[in-house]
Short mmCIF file of C-alpha atoms and ligand atoms in Angstrom, two decimals:
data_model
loop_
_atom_site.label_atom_id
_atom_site.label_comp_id
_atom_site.label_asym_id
_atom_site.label_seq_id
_atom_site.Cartn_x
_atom_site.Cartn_y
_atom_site.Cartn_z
CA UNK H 1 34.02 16.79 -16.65
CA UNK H 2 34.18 14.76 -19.85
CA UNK H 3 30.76 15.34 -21.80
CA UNK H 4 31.35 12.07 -24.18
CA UNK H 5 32.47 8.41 -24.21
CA UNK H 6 34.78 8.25 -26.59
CA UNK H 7 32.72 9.11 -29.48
CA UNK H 8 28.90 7.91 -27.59
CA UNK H 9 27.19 10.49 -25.40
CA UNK H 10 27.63 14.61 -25.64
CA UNK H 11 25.05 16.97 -25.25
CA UNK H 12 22.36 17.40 -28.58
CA UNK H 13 20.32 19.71 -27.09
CA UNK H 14 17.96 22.87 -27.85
CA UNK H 15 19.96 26.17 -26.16
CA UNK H 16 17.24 26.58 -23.13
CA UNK H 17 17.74 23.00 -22.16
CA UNK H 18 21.69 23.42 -22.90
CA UNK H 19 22.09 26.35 -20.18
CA UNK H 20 20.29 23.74 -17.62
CA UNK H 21 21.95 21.00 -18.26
CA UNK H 22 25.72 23.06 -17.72
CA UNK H 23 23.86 24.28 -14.77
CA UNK H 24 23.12 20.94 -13.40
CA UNK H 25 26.97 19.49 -14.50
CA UNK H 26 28.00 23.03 -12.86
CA UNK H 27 26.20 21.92 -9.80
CA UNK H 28 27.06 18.31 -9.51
CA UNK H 29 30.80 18.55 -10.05
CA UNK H 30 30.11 20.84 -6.76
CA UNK H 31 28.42 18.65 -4.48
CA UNK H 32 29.60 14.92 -5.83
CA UNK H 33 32.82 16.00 -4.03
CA UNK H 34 30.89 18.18 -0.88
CA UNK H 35 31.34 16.33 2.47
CA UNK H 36 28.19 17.26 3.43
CA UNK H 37 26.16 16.07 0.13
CA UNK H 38 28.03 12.99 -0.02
CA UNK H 39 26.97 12.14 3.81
CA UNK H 40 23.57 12.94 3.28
CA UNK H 41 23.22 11.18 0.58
CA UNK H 42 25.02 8.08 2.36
CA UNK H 43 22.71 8.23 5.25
CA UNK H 44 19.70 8.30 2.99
CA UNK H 45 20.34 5.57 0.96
CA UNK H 46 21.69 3.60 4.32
CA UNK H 47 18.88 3.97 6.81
CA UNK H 48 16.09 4.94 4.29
CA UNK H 49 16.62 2.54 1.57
CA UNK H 50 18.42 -0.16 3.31
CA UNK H 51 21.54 -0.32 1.92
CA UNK H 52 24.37 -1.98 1.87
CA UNK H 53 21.94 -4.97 -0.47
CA UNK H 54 23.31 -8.05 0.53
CA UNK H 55 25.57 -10.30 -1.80
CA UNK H 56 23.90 -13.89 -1.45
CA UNK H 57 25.62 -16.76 -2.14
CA UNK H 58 23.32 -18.83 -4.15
CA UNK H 59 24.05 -22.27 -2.66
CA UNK H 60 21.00 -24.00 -4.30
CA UNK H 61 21.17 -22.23 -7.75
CA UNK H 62 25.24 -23.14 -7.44
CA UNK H 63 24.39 -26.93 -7.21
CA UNK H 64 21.76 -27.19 -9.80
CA UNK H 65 24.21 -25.38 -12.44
CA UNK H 66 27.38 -27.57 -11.22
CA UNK H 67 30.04 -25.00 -12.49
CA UNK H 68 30.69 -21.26 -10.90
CA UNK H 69 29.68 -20.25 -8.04
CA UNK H 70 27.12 -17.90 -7.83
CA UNK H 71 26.64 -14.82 -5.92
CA UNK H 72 23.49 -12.41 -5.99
CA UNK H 73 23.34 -8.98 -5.59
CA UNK H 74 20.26 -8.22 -3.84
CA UNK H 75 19.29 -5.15 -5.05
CA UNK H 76 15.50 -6.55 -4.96
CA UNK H 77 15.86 -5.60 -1.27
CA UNK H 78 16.08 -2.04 -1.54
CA UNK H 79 13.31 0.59 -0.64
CA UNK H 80 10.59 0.24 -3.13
CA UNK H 81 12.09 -2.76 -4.59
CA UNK H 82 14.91 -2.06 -7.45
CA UNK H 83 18.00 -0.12 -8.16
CA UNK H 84 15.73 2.79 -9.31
CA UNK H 85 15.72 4.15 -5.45
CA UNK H 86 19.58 4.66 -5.69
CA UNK H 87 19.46 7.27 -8.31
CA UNK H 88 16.14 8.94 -7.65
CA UNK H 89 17.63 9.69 -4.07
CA UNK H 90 20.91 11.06 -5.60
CA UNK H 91 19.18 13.18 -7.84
CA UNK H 92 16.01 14.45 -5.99
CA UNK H 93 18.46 15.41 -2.77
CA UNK H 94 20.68 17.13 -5.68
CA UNK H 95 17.85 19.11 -6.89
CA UNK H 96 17.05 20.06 -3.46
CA UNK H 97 20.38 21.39 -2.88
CA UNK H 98 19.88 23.65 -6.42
CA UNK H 99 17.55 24.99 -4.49
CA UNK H 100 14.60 23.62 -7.16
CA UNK H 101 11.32 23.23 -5.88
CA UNK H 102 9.92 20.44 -8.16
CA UNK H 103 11.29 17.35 -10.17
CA UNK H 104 9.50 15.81 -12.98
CA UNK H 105 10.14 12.21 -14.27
CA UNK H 106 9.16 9.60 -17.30
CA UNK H 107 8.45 6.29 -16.28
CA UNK H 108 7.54 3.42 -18.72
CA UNK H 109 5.79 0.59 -16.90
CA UNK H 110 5.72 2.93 -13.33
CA UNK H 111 8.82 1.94 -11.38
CA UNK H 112 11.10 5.24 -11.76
CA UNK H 113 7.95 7.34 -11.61
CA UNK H 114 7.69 5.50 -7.79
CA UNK H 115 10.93 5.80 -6.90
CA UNK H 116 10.88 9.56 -7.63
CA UNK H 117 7.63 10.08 -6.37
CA UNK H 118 9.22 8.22 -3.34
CA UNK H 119 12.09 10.41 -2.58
CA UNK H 120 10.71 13.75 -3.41
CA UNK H 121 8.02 13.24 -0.53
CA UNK H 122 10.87 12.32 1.49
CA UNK H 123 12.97 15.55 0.72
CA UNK H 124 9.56 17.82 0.60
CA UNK H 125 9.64 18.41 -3.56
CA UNK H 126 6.50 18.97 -5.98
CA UNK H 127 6.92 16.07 -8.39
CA UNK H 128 4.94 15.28 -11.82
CA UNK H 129 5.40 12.56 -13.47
CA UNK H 130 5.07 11.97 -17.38
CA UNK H 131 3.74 8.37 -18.00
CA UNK H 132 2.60 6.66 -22.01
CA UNK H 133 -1.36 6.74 -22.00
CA UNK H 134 -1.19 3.33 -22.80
CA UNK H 135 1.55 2.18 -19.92
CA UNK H 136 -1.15 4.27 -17.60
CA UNK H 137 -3.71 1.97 -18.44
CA UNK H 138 -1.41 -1.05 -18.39
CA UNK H 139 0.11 -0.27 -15.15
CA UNK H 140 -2.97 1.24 -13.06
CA UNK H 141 -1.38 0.28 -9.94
CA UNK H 142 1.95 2.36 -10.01
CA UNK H 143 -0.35 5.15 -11.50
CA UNK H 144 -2.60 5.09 -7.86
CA UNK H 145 1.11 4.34 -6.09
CA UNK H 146 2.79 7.54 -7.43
CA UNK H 147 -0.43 9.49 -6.71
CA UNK H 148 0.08 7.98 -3.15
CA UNK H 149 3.38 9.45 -2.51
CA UNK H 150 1.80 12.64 -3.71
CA UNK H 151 2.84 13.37 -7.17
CA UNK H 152 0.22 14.40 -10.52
CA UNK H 153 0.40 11.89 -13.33
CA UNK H 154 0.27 13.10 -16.82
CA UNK H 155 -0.92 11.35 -19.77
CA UNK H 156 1.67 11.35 -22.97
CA UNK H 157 -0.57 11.36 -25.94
CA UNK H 158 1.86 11.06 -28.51
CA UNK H 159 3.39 8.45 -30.72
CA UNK H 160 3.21 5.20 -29.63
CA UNK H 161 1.99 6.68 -26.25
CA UNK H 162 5.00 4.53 -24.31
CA UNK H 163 8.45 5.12 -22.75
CA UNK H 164 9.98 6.86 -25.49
CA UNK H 165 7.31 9.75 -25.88
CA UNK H 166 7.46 10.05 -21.94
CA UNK H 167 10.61 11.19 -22.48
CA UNK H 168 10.14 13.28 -25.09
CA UNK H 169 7.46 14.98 -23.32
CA UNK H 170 9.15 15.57 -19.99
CA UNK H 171 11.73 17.49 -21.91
CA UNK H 172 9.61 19.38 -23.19
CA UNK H 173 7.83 20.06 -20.00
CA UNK H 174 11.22 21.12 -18.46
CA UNK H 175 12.07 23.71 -21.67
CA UNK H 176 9.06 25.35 -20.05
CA UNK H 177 9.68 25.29 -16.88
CA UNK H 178 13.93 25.67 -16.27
CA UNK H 179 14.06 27.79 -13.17
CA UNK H 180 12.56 25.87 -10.43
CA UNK H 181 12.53 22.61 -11.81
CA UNK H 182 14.96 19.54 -12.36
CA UNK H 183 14.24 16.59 -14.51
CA UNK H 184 15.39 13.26 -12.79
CA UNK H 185 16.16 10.80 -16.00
CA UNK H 186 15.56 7.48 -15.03
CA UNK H 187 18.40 5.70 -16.53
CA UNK H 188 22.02 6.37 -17.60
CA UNK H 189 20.83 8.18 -20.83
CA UNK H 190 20.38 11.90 -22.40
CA UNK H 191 22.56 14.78 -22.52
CA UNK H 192 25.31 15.19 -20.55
CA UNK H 193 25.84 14.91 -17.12
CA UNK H 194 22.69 12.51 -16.81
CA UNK H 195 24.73 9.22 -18.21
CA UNK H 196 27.87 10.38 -15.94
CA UNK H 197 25.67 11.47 -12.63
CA UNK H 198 23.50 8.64 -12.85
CA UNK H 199 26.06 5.73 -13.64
CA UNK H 200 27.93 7.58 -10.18
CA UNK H 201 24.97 7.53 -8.34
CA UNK H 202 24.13 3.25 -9.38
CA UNK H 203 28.03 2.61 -8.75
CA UNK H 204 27.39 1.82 -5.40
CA UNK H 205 26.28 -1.58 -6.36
CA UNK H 206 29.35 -2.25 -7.91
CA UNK H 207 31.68 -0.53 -4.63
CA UNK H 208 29.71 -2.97 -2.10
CA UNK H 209 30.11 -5.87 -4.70
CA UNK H 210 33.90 -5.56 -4.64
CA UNK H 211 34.28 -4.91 -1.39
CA UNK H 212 31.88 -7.99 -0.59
CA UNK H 213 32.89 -10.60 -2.80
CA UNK H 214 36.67 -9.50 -1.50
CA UNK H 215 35.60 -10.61 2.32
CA UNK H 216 33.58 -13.74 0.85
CA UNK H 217 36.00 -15.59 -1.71
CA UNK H 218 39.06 -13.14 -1.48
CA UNK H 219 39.07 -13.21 -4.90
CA UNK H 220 37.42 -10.70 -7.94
CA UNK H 221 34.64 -12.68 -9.59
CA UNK H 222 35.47 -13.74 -12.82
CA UNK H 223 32.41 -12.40 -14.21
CA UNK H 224 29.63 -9.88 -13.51
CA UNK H 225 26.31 -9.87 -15.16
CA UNK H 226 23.40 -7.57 -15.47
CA UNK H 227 20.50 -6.75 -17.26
CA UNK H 228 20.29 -3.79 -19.90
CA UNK H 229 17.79 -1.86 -20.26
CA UNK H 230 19.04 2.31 -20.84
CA UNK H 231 21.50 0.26 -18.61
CA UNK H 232 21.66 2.18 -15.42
CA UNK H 233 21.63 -1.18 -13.00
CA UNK H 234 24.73 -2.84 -15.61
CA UNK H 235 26.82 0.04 -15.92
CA UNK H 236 26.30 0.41 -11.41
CA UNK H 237 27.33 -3.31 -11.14
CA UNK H 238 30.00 -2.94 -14.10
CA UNK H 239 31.64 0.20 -13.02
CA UNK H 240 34.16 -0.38 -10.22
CA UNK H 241 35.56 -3.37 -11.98
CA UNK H 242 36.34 -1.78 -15.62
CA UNK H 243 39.81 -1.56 -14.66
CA UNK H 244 40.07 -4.67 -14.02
CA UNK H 245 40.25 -6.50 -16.97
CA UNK H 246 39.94 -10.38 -15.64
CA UNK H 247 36.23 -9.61 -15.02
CA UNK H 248 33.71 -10.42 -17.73
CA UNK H 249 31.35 -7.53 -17.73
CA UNK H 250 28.30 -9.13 -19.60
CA UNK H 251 24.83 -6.98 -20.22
CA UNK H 252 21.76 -8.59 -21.30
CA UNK H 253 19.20 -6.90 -23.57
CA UNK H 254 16.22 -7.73 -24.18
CA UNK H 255 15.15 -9.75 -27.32
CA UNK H 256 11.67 -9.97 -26.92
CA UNK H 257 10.64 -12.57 -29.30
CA UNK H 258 14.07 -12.93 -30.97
CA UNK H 259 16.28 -10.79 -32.69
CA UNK H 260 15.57 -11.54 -35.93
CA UNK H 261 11.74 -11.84 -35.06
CA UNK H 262 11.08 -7.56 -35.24
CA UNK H 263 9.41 -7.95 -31.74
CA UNK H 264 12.91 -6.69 -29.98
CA UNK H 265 14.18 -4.54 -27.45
CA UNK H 266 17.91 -6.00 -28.42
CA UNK H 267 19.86 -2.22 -29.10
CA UNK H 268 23.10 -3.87 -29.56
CA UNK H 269 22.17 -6.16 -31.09
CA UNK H 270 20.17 -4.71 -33.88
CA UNK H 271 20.64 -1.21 -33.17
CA UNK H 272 22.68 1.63 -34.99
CA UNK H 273 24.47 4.91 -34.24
CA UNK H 274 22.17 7.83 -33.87
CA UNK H 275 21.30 10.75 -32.20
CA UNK H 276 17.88 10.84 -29.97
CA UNK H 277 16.99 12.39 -26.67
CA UNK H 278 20.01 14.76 -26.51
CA UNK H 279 22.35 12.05 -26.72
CA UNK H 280 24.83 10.21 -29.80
CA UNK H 281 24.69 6.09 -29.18
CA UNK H 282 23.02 3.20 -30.33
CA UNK H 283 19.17 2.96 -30.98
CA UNK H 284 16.94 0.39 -32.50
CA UNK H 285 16.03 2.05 -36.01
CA UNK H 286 13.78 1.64 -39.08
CA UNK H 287 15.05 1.39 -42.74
CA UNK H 288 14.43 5.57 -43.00
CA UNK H 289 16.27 5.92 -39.78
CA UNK H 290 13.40 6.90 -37.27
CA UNK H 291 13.20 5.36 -34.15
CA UNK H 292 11.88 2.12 -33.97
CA UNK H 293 8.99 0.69 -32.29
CA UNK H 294 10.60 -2.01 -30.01
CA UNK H 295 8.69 -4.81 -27.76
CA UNK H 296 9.72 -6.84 -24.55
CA UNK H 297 8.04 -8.97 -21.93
CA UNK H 298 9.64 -7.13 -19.67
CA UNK H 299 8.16 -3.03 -19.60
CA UNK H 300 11.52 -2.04 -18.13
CA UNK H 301 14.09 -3.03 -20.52
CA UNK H 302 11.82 -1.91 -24.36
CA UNK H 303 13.78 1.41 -24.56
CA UNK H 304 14.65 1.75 -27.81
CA UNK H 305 18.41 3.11 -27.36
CA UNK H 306 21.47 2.43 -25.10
CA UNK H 307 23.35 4.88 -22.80
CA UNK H 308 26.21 5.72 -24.20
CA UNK H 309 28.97 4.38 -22.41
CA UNK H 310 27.54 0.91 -22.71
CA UNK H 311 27.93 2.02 -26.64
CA UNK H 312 31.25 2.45 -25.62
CA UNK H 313 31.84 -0.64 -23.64
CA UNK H 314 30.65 -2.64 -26.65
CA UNK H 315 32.54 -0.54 -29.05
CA UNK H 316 35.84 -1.17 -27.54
CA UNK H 317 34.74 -4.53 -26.40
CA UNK H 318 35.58 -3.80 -22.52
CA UNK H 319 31.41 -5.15 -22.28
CA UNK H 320 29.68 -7.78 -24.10
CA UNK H 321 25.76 -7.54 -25.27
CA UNK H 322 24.23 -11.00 -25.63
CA UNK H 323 20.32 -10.99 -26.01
CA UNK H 324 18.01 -12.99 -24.16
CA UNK H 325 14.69 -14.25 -25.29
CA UNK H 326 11.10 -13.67 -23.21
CA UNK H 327 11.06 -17.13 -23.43
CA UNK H 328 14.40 -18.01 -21.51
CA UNK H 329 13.76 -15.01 -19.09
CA UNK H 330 10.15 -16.62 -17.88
CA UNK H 331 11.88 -19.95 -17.82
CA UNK H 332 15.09 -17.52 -15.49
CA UNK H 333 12.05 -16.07 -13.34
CA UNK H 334 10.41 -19.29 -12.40
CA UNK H 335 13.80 -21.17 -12.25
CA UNK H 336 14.86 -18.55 -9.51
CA UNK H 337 11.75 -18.67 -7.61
CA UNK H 338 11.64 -22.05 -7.33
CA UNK H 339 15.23 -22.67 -6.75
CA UNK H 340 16.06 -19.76 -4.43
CA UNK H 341 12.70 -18.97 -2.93
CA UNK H 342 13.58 -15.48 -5.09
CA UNK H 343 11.19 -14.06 -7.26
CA UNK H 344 12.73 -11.50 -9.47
CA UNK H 345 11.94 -8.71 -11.51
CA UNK H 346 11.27 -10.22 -15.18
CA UNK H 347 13.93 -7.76 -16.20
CA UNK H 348 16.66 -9.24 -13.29
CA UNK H 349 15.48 -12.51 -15.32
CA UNK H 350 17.31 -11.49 -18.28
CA UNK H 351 20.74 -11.37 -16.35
CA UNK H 352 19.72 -14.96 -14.59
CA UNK H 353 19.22 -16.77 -17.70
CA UNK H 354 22.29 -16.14 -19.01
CA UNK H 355 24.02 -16.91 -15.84
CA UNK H 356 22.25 -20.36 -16.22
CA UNK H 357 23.35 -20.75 -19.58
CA UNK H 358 27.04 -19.53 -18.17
CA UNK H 359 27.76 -21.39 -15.57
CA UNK H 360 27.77 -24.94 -16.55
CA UNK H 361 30.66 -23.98 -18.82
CA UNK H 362 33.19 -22.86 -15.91
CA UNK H 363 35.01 -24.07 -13.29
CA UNK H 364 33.81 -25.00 -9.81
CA UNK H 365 36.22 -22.19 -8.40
CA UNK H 366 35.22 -19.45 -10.55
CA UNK H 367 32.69 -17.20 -9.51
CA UNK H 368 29.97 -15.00 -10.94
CA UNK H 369 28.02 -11.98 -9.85
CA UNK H 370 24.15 -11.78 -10.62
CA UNK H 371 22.52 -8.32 -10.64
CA UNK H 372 19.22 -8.64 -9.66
CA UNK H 373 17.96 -5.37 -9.61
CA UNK H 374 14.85 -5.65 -8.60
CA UNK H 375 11.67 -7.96 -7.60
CA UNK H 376 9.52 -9.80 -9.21
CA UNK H 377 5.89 -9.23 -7.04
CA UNK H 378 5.33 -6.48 -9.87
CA UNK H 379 5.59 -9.24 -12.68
CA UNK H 380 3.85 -12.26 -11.65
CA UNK H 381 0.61 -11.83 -12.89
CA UNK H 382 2.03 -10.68 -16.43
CA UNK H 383 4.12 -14.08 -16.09
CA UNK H 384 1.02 -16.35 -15.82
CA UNK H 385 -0.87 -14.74 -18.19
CA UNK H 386 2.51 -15.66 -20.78
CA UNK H 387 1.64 -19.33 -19.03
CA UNK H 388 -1.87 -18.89 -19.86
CA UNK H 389 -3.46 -18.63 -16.51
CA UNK H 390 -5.70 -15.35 -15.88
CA UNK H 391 -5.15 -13.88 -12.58
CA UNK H 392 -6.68 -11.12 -11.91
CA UNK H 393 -4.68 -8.05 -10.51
C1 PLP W 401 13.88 -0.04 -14.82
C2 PLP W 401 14.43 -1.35 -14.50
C3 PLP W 401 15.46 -1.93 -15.26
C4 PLP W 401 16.02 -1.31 -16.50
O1 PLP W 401 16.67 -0.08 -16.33
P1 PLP W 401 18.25 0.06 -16.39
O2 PLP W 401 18.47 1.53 -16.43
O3 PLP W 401 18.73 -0.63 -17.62
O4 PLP W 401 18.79 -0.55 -15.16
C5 PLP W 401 15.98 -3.15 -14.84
N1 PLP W 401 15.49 -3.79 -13.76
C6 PLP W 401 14.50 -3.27 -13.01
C7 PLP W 401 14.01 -4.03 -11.83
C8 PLP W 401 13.93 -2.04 -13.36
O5 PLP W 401 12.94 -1.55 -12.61
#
């Protein structure tokens, strides 16, 4: 299996967490192409998590816009309401198979922390989950949800007590603990095979897109776009259409408060080549080259790095990155909701603004895909605080 994208990705790792992650690619190469894992694995995300998601055409959103036509994929519908569930499953089953015992997880504002907590009381694991002390007390809900489904929370002390030091942390945690253990990364990021096994595990969205939009219009859409966080739900709704150069593959990053404001999430954008968390790609950095602290309205997109085949994809130019503002993503998540009787996830919001700013400027017979990768019931009272109303949650 190829450990890089072109230059982006590879494996910059301490030699205890190098001999588990060969084990893991050993064991994945394996079982991605076992009859038996693959059918499990289908019937999982099938009956448990609802799959296939639904492609919608957005009639309403279509006539407002008065250009494309556009089509959302409703991956707001799955089991525990985002992309997330795709992965966790693929990876928690996986781990299973190793014959591990427990996973451990990062979140950031909760949701992968769920959706692993989720699967690993479906397939019987331990899980722990490593969470920022501040996102704990920002997100007290997911912290009681994950506790729930049976896992034990653990508070990350260090630096800026967020995403980033969860991850840190739960790397850490695994260098201890090798044997009977598997760390399920949330996103398509670290050392390799996590950016390969996790992009194949979200490329389902982008095999029931195709296969979808080919009953609906007979035709490929002439663009697909996405949201970007470590860009696990882009790179599923990108990936069976890289080959086929007449779709636009657009990701949408998060620029907070504007790119040139400081307060952004915008890797791409303002971002340059490093090496963090086992991996070489692009990450948001300060004048001495450390990491830098990086804000959103939206908890799951302010990662301060890029996986590293979107690096890739914008290197080569097969992807564009355009940043969208928290201001244009609130105006995306009310626009939705009151248009579609769809409230997304503030980060789907991202992907939906730019598809409103999009649209207008193409034809009436060209058609564009919308990820929305998850739902917005998790958001709204963060969303009317921003429209200063206090509600309390
Ligand atoms: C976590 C999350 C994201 C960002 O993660 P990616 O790996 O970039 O997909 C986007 N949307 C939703 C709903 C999420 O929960």
């Amino acid at each position: 299996m190829k450990t890089r994208f072109g230059e982006y990705g590879g494996m910059y790792i301490p030699e205890t967490l190098m001999n588990a992650c060969l084990e893991l690619s050993e064991a994945y190469e394996h079982f991605k192409n076992d009859a038996g894992f693959r059918g499990e694995l289908e019937y999982l995300l099938n009956e448990y998590a609802s799959r296939p998601s639904r492609l919608y055409y957005a009639g309403n959103m279509t006539e407002s816009l008065k250009g494309a036509k556009i089509y959302l994929k409703r991956e707001d519908l799955n089991h525990t309401g985002a992309h997330k569930i795709n992965n966790a499953i693929g990876q928690v089953l996986l781990a299973k198979k190793m014959g591990k015992k427990r996973v451990i997880a990062e979140t950031g504002a909760g949701q992968h922390g769920v959706a692993t907590a989720t699967a690993a009381a479906l397939l019987g694991l331990e899980c722990e989950v490593f969470m920022g002390r501040l996102d704990m007390e920002r997100q007290a809900l997911n912290v009681y949800r994950m506790e729930l489904l049976g896992a034990k929370v653990h508070a990350v002390n260090e630096g800026t007590a967020s995403l980033k030091d969860a991850v840190s942390e739960t790397f850490r945690e695994w260098t201890k603990r090798i044997s009977d253990t598997h760390y399920v990364i949330g996103s398509v990021m670290g050392p390799h095979p996590f950016p390969t096994m996790v992009r194949d595990f979200q490329a389902v969205i982008s095999a029931e897109i195709k296969d979808q939009i080919l009953r609906r219009e007979a035709r490929l859409p002439d663009a697909v776009i996405a949201c970007v966080g470590g860009g696990s739900n882009a790179i599923g709704a990108f990936y069976h259409f890289l080959e086929d150069r007449s779709v636009r593959l657009i990701g949408c990053e998060a620029a907070g408060r504007g790119i040139d404001s400081g307060d952004t999430a915008a890797t791409i954008a303002t971002g340059r080549e490093g090496i963090f968390h086992g991996m070489k790609s692009i990450f948001c950095q300060d004048g001495r080259g450390q990491i830098a602290p990086v804000y959103s309205i939206s908890a799951g997109l302010d990662y301060p790095g890029i996986g590293p085949e979107h690096a890739y994809l914008a290197k080569t130019g097969r992807a564009e990155y355009v940043p969208v503002t928290d201001e244009e993503a609130v105006r995306a998540f009310e626009y939705l909701s009151r248009t579609e009787g769809i409230i997304p996830a503030i980060e789907s919001a991202h992907a939906v603004a730019y598809a409103m700013k999009l649209a207008p400027s193409m034809r009436r017979d060209q058609v564009i895909v919308v990820n929305i990768s998850g739902r917005g019931d998790k958001d709204t009272a963060a969303i009317a605080r921003y429209r200063g109303r206090n509600i309390y949650e």
